[in-house]
mmCIF file of N, CA and C in Angstrom:
data_model
loop_
_atom_site.group_PDB
_atom_site.id
_atom_site.type_symbol
_atom_site.label_atom_id
_atom_site.label_comp_id
_atom_site.label_asym_id
_atom_site.label_seq_id
_atom_site.Cartn_x
_atom_site.Cartn_y
_atom_site.Cartn_z
ATOM 1 N N MET A 1 126.333 34.370 45.573
ATOM 2 C CA MET A 1 125.862 33.466 44.502
ATOM 3 C C MET A 1 125.944 33.976 43.032
ATOM 4 N N LYS A 2 125.641 35.711 43.129
ATOM 5 C CA LYS A 2 125.809 35.981 41.483
ATOM 6 C C LYS A 2 127.457 36.061 41.143
ATOM 7 N N LYS A 3 128.202 35.913 41.766
ATOM 8 C CA LYS A 3 129.871 36.157 41.561
ATOM 9 C C LYS A 3 129.924 34.717 41.222
ATOM 10 N N VAL A 4 129.628 33.635 41.836
ATOM 11 C CA VAL A 4 129.834 32.329 41.390
ATOM 12 C C VAL A 4 129.413 32.098 40.004
ATOM 13 N N LEU A 5 127.916 32.597 39.774
ATOM 14 C CA LEU A 5 127.715 32.273 38.489
ATOM 15 C C LEU A 5 128.321 33.027 37.359
ATOM 16 N N LEU A 6 128.851 34.067 37.701
ATOM 17 C CA LEU A 6 129.574 35.002 36.662
ATOM 18 C C LEU A 6 130.650 34.354 36.474
ATOM 19 N N PHE A 7 131.467 33.817 37.565
ATOM 20 C CA PHE A 7 132.494 33.218 37.226
ATOM 21 C C PHE A 7 132.485 32.202 36.310
ATOM 22 N N ALA A 8 131.511 31.181 36.787
ATOM 23 C CA ALA A 8 131.109 29.596 35.781
ATOM 24 C C ALA A 8 130.861 30.052 34.454
ATOM 25 N N PHE A 9 130.152 31.441 34.343
ATOM 26 C CA PHE A 9 129.752 31.579 33.130
ATOM 27 C C PHE A 9 130.908 32.039 32.261
ATOM 28 N N LEU A 10 131.950 32.654 32.517
ATOM 29 C CA LEU A 10 133.010 33.092 32.028
ATOM 30 C C LEU A 10 134.246 32.035 31.909
ATOM 31 N N PHE A 11 133.866 31.193 32.584
ATOM 32 C CA PHE A 11 135.056 30.193 32.675
ATOM 33 C C PHE A 11 134.434 29.229 31.301
ATOM 34 N N CYS A 12 133.370 28.929 31.314
ATOM 35 C CA CYS A 12 132.749 27.901 30.004
ATOM 36 C C CYS A 12 133.004 28.606 28.991
ATOM 37 N N THR A 13 132.704 30.068 28.922
ATOM 38 C CA THR A 13 132.918 30.708 27.509
ATOM 39 C C THR A 13 134.249 30.603 27.148
ATOM 40 N N VAL A 14 134.990 30.865 28.134
ATOM 41 C CA VAL A 14 136.861 30.872 27.762
ATOM 42 C C VAL A 14 136.700 29.156 27.000
ATOM 43 N N ILE A 15 136.330 28.257 28.010
ATOM 44 C CA ILE A 15 136.717 26.521 27.580
ATOM 45 C C ILE A 15 135.833 26.659 25.845
ATOM 46 N N ALA A 16 134.680 26.953 25.992
ATOM 47 C CA ALA A 16 134.050 26.957 24.790
ATOM 48 C C ALA A 16 134.454 27.772 23.723
ATOM 49 N N THR A 17 135.342 28.435 23.813
ATOM 50 C CA THR A 17 136.110 29.427 22.656
ATOM 51 C C THR A 17 137.229 28.975 22.489
ATOM 52 N N SER A 18 138.054 28.366 23.071
ATOM 53 C CA SER A 18 139.386 28.287 23.015
ATOM 54 C C SER A 18 139.616 26.880 21.762
ATOM 55 N N GLN A 19 140.734 27.510 21.227
ATOM 56 C CA GLN A 19 141.077 26.437 19.949
ATOM 57 C C GLN A 19 141.709 25.429 20.434
ATOM 58 N N ASN A 20 141.444 24.393 19.486
ATOM 59 C CA ASN A 20 142.612 22.981 19.864
ATOM 60 C C ASN A 20 143.865 23.021 19.124
ATOM 61 N N TRP A 21 144.900 23.765 19.341
ATOM 62 C CA TRP A 21 145.887 23.663 18.922
ATOM 63 C C TRP A 21 146.530 22.376 19.516
ATOM 64 N N HIS A 22 147.201 21.741 18.576
ATOM 65 C CA HIS A 22 148.090 20.554 19.102
ATOM 66 C C HIS A 22 149.409 20.739 19.421
ATOM 67 N N LYS A 23 149.501 19.876 20.539
ATOM 68 C CA LYS A 23 151.149 19.998 20.960
ATOM 69 C C LYS A 23 152.152 19.557 20.390
ATOM 70 N N THR A 24 151.737 18.636 19.470
ATOM 71 C CA THR A 24 152.660 17.897 18.565
ATOM 72 C C THR A 24 152.028 17.897 17.498
ATOM 73 N N TYR A 25 153.231 17.777 16.560
ATOM 74 C CA TYR A 25 152.661 17.268 15.238
ATOM 75 C C TYR A 25 151.802 16.134 14.818
ATOM 76 N N ALA A 26 152.438 15.080 15.382
ATOM 77 C CA ALA A 26 151.947 13.638 15.389
ATOM 78 C C ALA A 26 150.467 13.663 16.077
ATOM 79 N N GLU A 27 150.409 14.336 17.093
ATOM 80 C CA GLU A 27 148.689 14.310 17.548
ATOM 81 C C GLU A 27 147.923 15.101 16.575
ATOM 82 N N ALA A 28 148.570 16.071 15.972
ATOM 83 C CA ALA A 28 147.466 16.557 14.755
ATOM 84 C C ALA A 28 147.222 15.858 13.965
ATOM 85 N N VAL A 29 148.474 15.154 13.304
ATOM 86 C CA VAL A 29 148.210 14.140 12.229
ATOM 87 C C VAL A 29 147.197 12.962 12.509
ATOM 88 N N THR A 30 147.662 12.404 13.642
ATOM 89 C CA THR A 30 146.663 11.151 14.386
ATOM 90 C C THR A 30 145.088 11.846 14.136
ATOM 91 N N ASP A 31 144.817 13.118 14.751
ATOM 92 C CA ASP A 31 143.467 13.625 14.824
ATOM 93 C C ASP A 31 142.739 13.803 13.563
ATOM 94 N N ALA A 32 143.744 14.239 12.295
ATOM 95 C CA ALA A 32 143.129 14.791 11.072
ATOM 96 C C ALA A 32 142.689 13.027 10.644
ATOM 97 N N GLN A 33 143.697 11.917 10.866
ATOM 98 C CA GLN A 33 143.427 11.089 10.167
ATOM 99 C C GLN A 33 142.235 10.426 10.752
ATOM 100 N N LYS A 34 141.865 10.357 12.039
ATOM 101 C CA LYS A 34 140.690 9.662 12.808
ATOM 102 C C LYS A 34 139.658 10.572 12.632
ATOM 103 N N ASN A 35 139.465 11.913 12.259
ATOM 104 C CA ASN A 35 138.396 12.782 11.857
ATOM 105 C C ASN A 35 138.066 13.427 10.585
ATOM 106 N N SER A 36 139.117 12.894 9.423
ATOM 107 C CA SER A 36 139.079 13.125 8.340
ATOM 108 C C SER A 36 139.014 14.986 8.234
ATOM 109 N N LYS A 37 139.810 15.466 8.734
ATOM 110 C CA LYS A 37 139.887 17.294 8.746
ATOM 111 C C LYS A 37 141.273 17.498 8.158
ATOM 112 N N PRO A 38 141.256 18.581 7.443
ATOM 113 C CA PRO A 38 142.460 19.136 6.918
ATOM 114 C C PRO A 38 143.092 19.679 7.904
ATOM 115 N N ILE A 39 144.611 19.735 7.912
ATOM 116 C CA ILE A 39 145.292 20.184 8.960
ATOM 117 C C ILE A 39 145.937 21.643 8.262
ATOM 118 N N ILE A 40 145.810 22.620 9.174
ATOM 119 C CA ILE A 40 146.307 23.972 9.276
ATOM 120 C C ILE A 40 147.690 23.977 9.873
ATOM 121 N N LEU A 41 148.759 23.889 9.132
ATOM 122 C CA LEU A 41 149.964 24.233 9.718
ATOM 123 C C LEU A 41 150.615 25.620 9.820
ATOM 124 N N VAL A 42 150.885 26.134 10.722
ATOM 125 C CA VAL A 42 151.130 27.671 10.844
ATOM 126 C C VAL A 42 152.671 27.904 11.323
ATOM 127 N N PHE A 43 153.653 28.306 10.509
ATOM 128 C CA PHE A 43 154.856 28.827 10.712
ATOM 129 C C PHE A 43 154.978 30.158 11.292
ATOM 130 N N SER A 44 155.359 29.980 12.385
ATOM 131 C CA SER A 44 155.146 31.517 13.136
ATOM 132 C C SER A 44 156.325 31.927 13.664
ATOM 133 N N GLY A 45 156.784 33.181 13.928
ATOM 134 C CA GLY A 45 157.632 33.675 15.014
ATOM 135 C C GLY A 45 157.037 34.436 16.035
ATOM 136 N N SER A 46 156.207 33.814 16.889
ATOM 137 C CA SER A 46 155.444 34.741 17.977
ATOM 138 C C SER A 46 155.910 35.679 18.593
ATOM 139 N N ASP A 47 157.176 35.842 18.796
ATOM 140 C CA ASP A 47 157.475 36.904 19.456
ATOM 141 C C ASP A 47 158.358 38.228 18.836
ATOM 142 N N TRP A 48 158.509 37.914 17.416
ATOM 143 C CA TRP A 48 159.360 38.625 16.517
ATOM 144 C C TRP A 48 158.788 39.168 15.336
ATOM 145 N N CYS A 49 157.818 38.264 14.786
ATOM 146 C CA CYS A 49 157.450 38.547 13.331
ATOM 147 C C CYS A 49 155.970 39.090 13.419
ATOM 148 N N ALA A 50 155.848 40.643 12.836
ATOM 149 C CA ALA A 50 154.878 41.525 13.082
ATOM 150 C C ALA A 50 153.416 40.866 12.421
ATOM 151 N N PRO A 51 153.675 40.287 11.095
ATOM 152 C CA PRO A 51 152.567 40.096 10.527
ATOM 153 C C PRO A 51 152.033 38.502 11.278
ATOM 154 N N CYS A 52 152.914 37.903 11.741
ATOM 155 C CA CYS A 52 152.649 36.451 12.689
ATOM 156 C C CYS A 52 151.699 36.852 13.920
ATOM 157 N N ILE A 53 152.195 38.157 14.572
ATOM 158 C CA ILE A 53 151.282 38.196 15.557
ATOM 159 C C ILE A 53 149.892 39.140 15.082
ATOM 160 N N LYS A 54 149.885 39.653 13.987
ATOM 161 C CA LYS A 54 148.619 40.357 13.206
ATOM 162 C C LYS A 54 147.730 39.503 13.092
ATOM 163 N N LEU A 55 148.215 38.044 12.244
ATOM 164 C CA LEU A 55 147.271 37.078 12.166
ATOM 165 C C LEU A 55 146.737 36.055 13.297
ATOM 166 N N ASP A 56 147.538 36.416 14.217
ATOM 167 C CA ASP A 56 147.185 35.625 15.517
ATOM 168 C C ASP A 56 146.050 36.486 16.062
ATOM 169 N N ARG A 57 146.321 37.587 16.012
ATOM 170 C CA ARG A 57 145.242 38.399 16.798
ATOM 171 C C ARG A 57 144.067 38.583 16.127
ATOM 172 N N GLU A 58 144.362 38.923 14.496
ATOM 173 C CA GLU A 58 143.160 39.093 13.871
ATOM 174 C C GLU A 58 142.051 37.809 13.509
ATOM 175 N N ILE A 59 143.239 36.847 13.052
ATOM 176 C CA ILE A 59 142.012 35.766 12.623
ATOM 177 C C ILE A 59 142.299 34.556 13.576
ATOM 178 N N TRP A 60 143.292 34.077 14.376
ATOM 179 C CA TRP A 60 143.304 32.752 14.930
ATOM 180 C C TRP A 60 142.323 33.052 16.152
ATOM 181 N N GLN A 61 142.842 34.157 17.052
ATOM 182 C CA GLN A 61 141.875 34.425 17.970
ATOM 183 C C GLN A 61 140.475 34.981 17.866
ATOM 184 N N SER A 62 140.040 35.227 16.759
ATOM 185 C CA SER A 62 138.675 35.492 16.606
ATOM 186 C C SER A 62 137.470 34.571 16.842
ATOM 187 N N ASP A 63 136.587 34.869 17.433
ATOM 188 C CA ASP A 63 135.457 34.283 17.705
ATOM 189 C C ASP A 63 134.979 33.350 16.618
ATOM 190 N N GLU A 64 134.957 33.964 15.400
ATOM 191 C CA GLU A 64 134.527 33.137 14.152
ATOM 192 C C GLU A 64 135.446 32.350 13.665
ATOM 193 N N PHE A 65 136.970 32.596 13.846
ATOM 194 C CA PHE A 65 137.552 31.428 13.408
ATOM 195 C C PHE A 65 137.578 29.987 14.279
ATOM 196 N N ILE A 66 137.840 30.614 15.582
ATOM 197 C CA ILE A 66 137.779 29.298 16.848
ATOM 198 C C ILE A 66 136.639 28.504 16.457
ATOM 199 N N TYR A 67 135.337 29.018 16.408
ATOM 200 C CA TYR A 67 134.219 28.125 16.183
ATOM 201 C C TYR A 67 134.329 27.498 14.997
ATOM 202 N N TYR A 68 134.702 28.086 13.742
ATOM 203 C CA TYR A 68 134.737 27.564 12.596
ATOM 204 C C TYR A 68 135.749 26.024 12.821
ATOM 205 N N ALA A 69 137.001 26.510 13.120
ATOM 206 C CA ALA A 69 138.254 25.444 12.900
ATOM 207 C C ALA A 69 137.785 24.446 13.983
ATOM 208 N N ASN A 70 137.260 24.632 15.093
ATOM 209 C CA ASN A 70 137.107 23.771 16.081
ATOM 210 C C ASN A 70 135.997 22.137 15.352
ATOM 211 N N GLN A 71 135.454 22.826 14.237
ATOM 212 C CA GLN A 71 134.430 21.905 13.700
ATOM 213 C C GLN A 71 134.660 20.998 12.491
ATOM 214 N N TYR A 72 136.118 21.843 11.470
ATOM 215 C CA TYR A 72 136.446 21.450 10.619
ATOM 216 C C TYR A 72 137.894 21.446 10.297
ATOM 217 N N TYR A 73 138.885 22.115 11.120
ATOM 218 C CA TYR A 73 140.364 21.905 10.926
ATOM 219 C C TYR A 73 140.955 21.232 12.214
ATOM 220 N N VAL A 74 142.178 20.571 11.819
ATOM 221 C CA VAL A 74 143.058 20.403 12.841
ATOM 222 C C VAL A 74 144.155 21.525 12.714
ATOM 223 N N LEU A 75 144.509 21.883 14.014
ATOM 224 C CA LEU A 75 145.664 22.838 13.877
ATOM 225 C C LEU A 75 146.580 22.657 14.650
ATOM 226 N N TYR A 76 147.844 23.210 13.860
ATOM 227 C CA TYR A 76 149.207 22.892 14.603
ATOM 228 C C TYR A 76 150.063 23.976 14.360
ATOM 229 N N LYS A 77 150.779 24.648 15.165
ATOM 230 C CA LYS A 77 151.303 26.218 15.275
ATOM 231 C C LYS A 77 152.922 25.541 15.297
ATOM 232 N N ALA A 78 153.858 25.547 14.294
ATOM 233 C CA ALA A 78 155.209 25.495 14.587
ATOM 234 C C ALA A 78 155.808 27.018 14.746
ATOM 235 N N ASP A 79 156.195 27.282 15.760
ATOM 236 C CA ASP A 79 156.382 28.357 16.113
ATOM 237 C C ASP A 79 158.092 28.409 16.296
ATOM 238 N N PHE A 80 158.523 29.673 16.218
ATOM 239 C CA PHE A 80 159.978 29.572 16.104
ATOM 240 C C PHE A 80 160.287 30.948 16.918
ATOM 241 N N PRO A 81 160.111 31.322 18.021
ATOM 242 C CA PRO A 81 160.496 32.569 18.988
ATOM 243 C C PRO A 81 161.991 32.800 19.035
ATOM 244 N N ARG A 82 162.363 34.267 19.040
ATOM 245 C CA ARG A 82 163.606 34.439 19.484
ATOM 246 C C ARG A 82 163.923 34.819 20.667
ATOM 247 N N LYS A 83 163.254 35.344 21.289
ATOM 248 C CA LYS A 83 163.485 35.839 22.804
ATOM 249 C C LYS A 83 163.701 34.722 23.570
ATOM 250 N N LYS A 84 164.732 34.462 24.426
ATOM 251 C CA LYS A 84 165.260 33.420 25.207
ATOM 252 C C LYS A 84 164.061 33.110 26.177
ATOM 253 N N ILE A 85 163.374 33.951 26.625
ATOM 254 C CA ILE A 85 162.354 33.523 27.827
ATOM 255 C C ILE A 85 161.153 32.852 27.102
ATOM 256 N N ASN A 86 161.127 33.057 25.774
ATOM 257 C CA ASN A 86 159.957 32.340 24.973
ATOM 258 C C ASN A 86 160.463 30.902 24.232
ATOM 259 N N GLN A 87 161.611 30.769 24.389
ATOM 260 C CA GLN A 87 162.103 29.316 24.050
ATOM 261 C C GLN A 87 161.327 28.039 24.154
ATOM 262 N N LEU A 88 161.158 27.393 23.109
ATOM 263 C CA LEU A 88 160.518 26.007 23.381
ATOM 264 C C LEU A 88 161.219 25.143 23.755
ATOM 265 N N PRO A 89 160.952 23.993 24.365
ATOM 266 C CA PRO A 89 161.426 22.773 24.889
ATOM 267 C C PRO A 89 162.429 22.200 23.498
ATOM 268 N N GLU A 90 163.367 21.500 23.886
ATOM 269 C CA GLU A 90 164.215 21.277 22.631
ATOM 270 C C GLU A 90 163.559 20.149 21.779
ATOM 271 N N ASP A 91 162.679 19.370 22.243
ATOM 272 C CA ASP A 91 162.158 18.054 21.499
ATOM 273 C C ASP A 91 161.270 18.684 20.629
ATOM 274 N N LEU A 92 160.588 19.960 21.079
ATOM 275 C CA LEU A 92 159.346 20.607 20.062
ATOM 276 C C LEU A 92 160.088 21.308 19.113
ATOM 277 N N ALA A 93 161.148 22.336 19.613
ATOM 278 C CA ALA A 93 162.139 22.888 18.582
ATOM 279 C C ALA A 93 162.618 22.164 17.367
ATOM 280 N N LYS A 94 162.744 21.109 17.815
ATOM 281 C CA LYS A 94 163.602 20.270 16.921
ATOM 282 C C LYS A 94 162.463 19.623 15.888
ATOM 283 N N GLN A 95 161.313 19.276 16.601
ATOM 284 C CA GLN A 95 159.747 18.889 15.656
ATOM 285 C C GLN A 95 159.597 19.990 14.617
ATOM 286 N N ASN A 96 159.757 21.112 15.024
ATOM 287 C CA ASN A 96 159.478 22.470 14.343
ATOM 288 C C ASN A 96 160.493 22.709 13.005
ATOM 289 N N ARG A 97 161.671 22.699 13.413
ATOM 290 C CA ARG A 97 162.649 22.744 12.476
ATOM 291 C C ARG A 97 162.874 21.290 11.262
ATOM 292 N N ILE A 98 162.131 20.278 11.796
ATOM 293 C CA ILE A 98 162.023 19.305 10.695
ATOM 294 C C ILE A 98 160.919 19.743 9.764
ATOM 295 N N LEU A 99 159.501 20.249 10.334
ATOM 296 C CA LEU A 99 158.585 20.576 9.771
ATOM 297 C C LEU A 99 159.039 21.602 8.589
ATOM 298 N N ALA A 100 159.718 22.608 9.326
ATOM 299 C CA ALA A 100 160.158 23.538 8.127
ATOM 300 C C ALA A 100 160.920 23.217 7.181
ATOM 301 N N GLU A 101 161.970 22.204 7.474
ATOM 302 C CA GLU A 101 162.523 21.707 6.516
ATOM 303 C C GLU A 101 162.006 21.089 5.299
ATOM 304 N N LYS A 102 160.602 20.436 5.651
ATOM 305 C CA LYS A 102 159.844 19.923 4.755
ATOM 306 C C LYS A 102 158.909 20.900 4.198
ATOM 307 N N TYR A 103 158.121 21.626 4.706
ATOM 308 C CA TYR A 103 157.130 22.504 4.159
ATOM 309 C C TYR A 103 157.527 24.137 4.227
ATOM 310 N N ASN A 104 158.523 24.574 4.664
ATOM 311 C CA ASN A 104 158.840 25.919 4.601
ATOM 312 C C ASN A 104 160.388 26.184 4.649
ATOM 313 N N THR A 105 160.564 25.750 2.947
ATOM 314 C CA THR A 105 162.029 25.595 2.624
ATOM 315 C C THR A 105 162.556 27.132 2.484
ATOM 316 N N LYS A 106 161.683 27.871 2.171
ATOM 317 C CA LYS A 106 161.993 29.357 1.792
ATOM 318 C C LYS A 106 161.951 30.347 3.045
ATOM 319 N N GLY A 107 161.556 29.552 4.350
ATOM 320 C CA GLY A 107 161.581 30.534 5.483
ATOM 321 C C GLY A 107 160.990 31.551 5.610
ATOM 322 N N TYR A 108 159.669 31.653 5.181
ATOM 323 C CA TYR A 108 158.314 32.682 5.017
ATOM 324 C C TYR A 108 157.888 32.361 6.680
ATOM 325 N N TYR A 109 157.548 33.493 6.901
ATOM 326 C CA TYR A 109 157.044 33.754 8.053
ATOM 327 C C TYR A 109 155.645 34.876 8.135
ATOM 328 N N PRO A 110 154.269 34.822 8.528
ATOM 329 C CA PRO A 110 154.063 33.578 8.707
ATOM 330 C C PRO A 110 153.695 32.649 7.506
ATOM 331 N N LEU A 111 153.546 31.651 7.386
ATOM 332 C CA LEU A 111 153.354 30.573 6.485
ATOM 333 C C LEU A 111 152.142 29.671 6.681
ATOM 334 N N VAL A 112 151.327 29.591 6.125
ATOM 335 C CA VAL A 112 149.889 28.545 6.693
ATOM 336 C C VAL A 112 149.888 28.023 5.080
ATOM 337 N N VAL A 113 150.212 26.610 5.958
ATOM 338 C CA VAL A 113 150.127 25.313 5.130
ATOM 339 C C VAL A 113 148.816 24.521 5.077
ATOM 340 N N ILE A 114 148.159 24.163 4.256
ATOM 341 C CA ILE A 114 147.139 23.471 4.277
ATOM 342 C C ILE A 114 147.257 21.945 3.702
ATOM 343 N N LEU A 115 147.044 21.036 4.917
ATOM 344 C CA LEU A 115 147.526 19.409 4.422
ATOM 345 C C LEU A 115 146.249 18.721 4.460
ATOM 346 N N ASN A 116 146.359 17.562 3.849
ATOM 347 C CA ASN A 116 145.378 16.675 3.975
ATOM 348 C C ASN A 116 145.817 15.731 5.255
ATOM 349 N N SER A 117 145.230 14.785 5.426
ATOM 350 C CA SER A 117 145.496 13.887 6.534
ATOM 351 C C SER A 117 146.725 12.712 6.034
ATOM 352 N N LYS A 118 147.025 12.925 4.837
ATOM 353 C CA LYS A 118 148.445 12.047 4.251
ATOM 354 C C LYS A 118 149.474 13.022 4.184
ATOM 355 N N ASN A 119 149.413 14.108 4.775
ATOM 356 C CA ASN A 119 150.447 15.215 5.050
ATOM 357 C C ASN A 119 150.665 15.739 3.449
ATOM 358 N N GLU A 120 149.728 15.578 2.416
ATOM 359 C CA GLU A 120 150.137 16.320 1.456
ATOM 360 C C GLU A 120 149.746 17.677 1.346
ATOM 361 N N ILE A 121 150.025 18.509 0.844
ATOM 362 C CA ILE A 121 150.067 19.896 0.672
ATOM 363 C C ILE A 121 148.781 20.269 -0.426
ATOM 364 N N LEU A 122 147.753 20.962 0.122
ATOM 365 C CA LEU A 122 146.581 21.306 -0.708
ATOM 366 C C LEU A 122 147.042 22.946 -1.011
ATOM 367 N N GLY A 123 147.397 23.448 0.110
ATOM 368 C CA GLY A 123 147.712 25.058 -0.553
ATOM 369 C C GLY A 123 148.431 25.746 0.518
ATOM 370 N N GLU A 124 148.856 26.900 0.112
ATOM 371 C CA GLU A 124 149.450 27.663 1.102
ATOM 372 C C GLU A 124 149.070 29.426 1.069
ATOM 373 N N THR A 125 149.031 29.722 2.170
ATOM 374 C CA THR A 125 149.090 31.456 2.467
ATOM 375 C C THR A 125 150.095 31.942 3.518
ATOM 376 N N GLY A 126 149.451 33.248 3.617
ATOM 377 C CA GLY A 126 149.954 33.864 4.458
ATOM 378 C C GLY A 126 149.230 35.003 5.157
ATOM 379 N N TYR A 127 149.824 35.949 5.612
ATOM 380 C CA TYR A 127 148.927 36.957 6.333
ATOM 381 C C TYR A 127 148.098 37.723 5.125
ATOM 382 N N ILE A 128 147.016 37.803 5.356
ATOM 383 C CA ILE A 128 146.214 38.547 4.319
ATOM 384 C C ILE A 128 145.766 39.763 5.146
ATOM 385 N N LYS A 129 145.196 40.730 4.960
ATOM 386 C CA LYS A 129 144.329 41.906 6.069
ATOM 387 C C LYS A 129 143.062 41.724 5.382
ATOM 388 N N VAL A 130 142.223 40.729 6.039
ATOM 389 C CA VAL A 130 140.911 40.608 5.771
ATOM 390 C C VAL A 130 140.249 40.101 6.912
ATOM 391 N N ILE A 131 138.922 39.824 6.813
ATOM 392 C CA ILE A 131 138.164 39.458 8.156
ATOM 393 C C ILE A 131 138.057 38.211 8.165
ATOM 394 N N PRO A 132 137.931 37.895 9.204
ATOM 395 C CA PRO A 132 138.128 36.086 9.833
ATOM 396 C C PRO A 132 137.180 35.462 8.549
ATOM 397 N N LYS A 133 135.726 35.859 8.200
ATOM 398 C CA LYS A 133 135.328 34.973 7.304
ATOM 399 C C LYS A 133 135.847 34.907 6.024
ATOM 400 N N ASP A 134 136.460 36.042 5.611
ATOM 401 C CA ASP A 134 137.106 35.710 4.346
ATOM 402 C C ASP A 134 138.583 35.032 4.057
ATOM 403 N N TYR A 135 139.167 34.813 5.344
ATOM 404 C CA TYR A 135 140.283 34.155 5.614
ATOM 405 C C TYR A 135 139.853 32.654 5.436
ATOM 406 N N ILE A 136 138.965 32.481 5.999
ATOM 407 C CA ILE A 136 138.187 30.955 6.525
ATOM 408 C C ILE A 136 137.915 30.560 4.954
ATOM 409 N N ALA A 137 137.145 31.549 3.809
ATOM 410 C CA ALA A 137 137.164 31.230 2.462
ATOM 411 C C ALA A 137 138.374 30.959 1.734
ATOM 412 N N VAL A 138 139.394 31.963 2.157
ATOM 413 C CA VAL A 138 140.580 31.203 1.499
ATOM 414 C C VAL A 138 141.042 29.921 1.778
ATOM 415 N N LEU A 139 141.268 29.883 3.043
ATOM 416 C CA LEU A 139 141.681 28.439 3.537
ATOM 417 C C LEU A 139 140.778 27.539 2.870
ATOM 418 N N ASN A 140 139.389 27.333 2.788
ATOM 419 C CA ASN A 140 138.475 26.380 2.251
ATOM 420 C C ASN A 140 138.581 26.048 0.953
ATOM 421 N N ALA A 141 138.992 27.335 0.050
ATOM 422 C CA ALA A 141 139.236 27.330 -1.433
ATOM 423 C C ALA A 141 140.356 26.111 -1.747
ATOM 424 N N PHE A 142 141.392 25.732 -0.805
ATOM 425 C CA PHE A 142 142.312 24.946 -0.964
ATOM 426 C C PHE A 142 142.132 23.653 -0.804
ATOM 427 N N ILE A 143 140.774 23.330 -0.233
ATOM 428 C CA ILE A 143 140.401 22.272 0.411
ATOM 429 C C ILE A 143 139.140 21.535 -0.800
ATOM 430 N N ASP A 144 138.672 22.431 -1.360
ATOM 431 C CA ASP A 144 137.253 22.208 -2.451
ATOM 432 C C ASP A 144 137.693 21.454 -3.591
#
């Protein structure tokens, strides 16, 4: 019985602290418009970009950011992996290339673009070595 309760607790904890990274940008825009939330669009090279990996580990995966983002942001990650094993389906890769042509013309990685629900850029940042609370403050400065 104790094992079942422990498993149930761990399962609920994982679900409660998971982020809602949308699978498509269209879903993210719909969610942003429906809930009047800004979009955090992240351009990442998840399997080759060291600062992208650090940003993911130190900020995006932190409990503090996950909790805050679930309440106040809509999230979409436009990933550009290089390893063959990590390649995205062609429709998703094409969608990310289109987003990069519009919002990441200089090809910076990581690039974090904060947009309103009308796809207007509010601000941009990248990897900053700070604690999650301070990174959230940087993001919120673009929204206020």
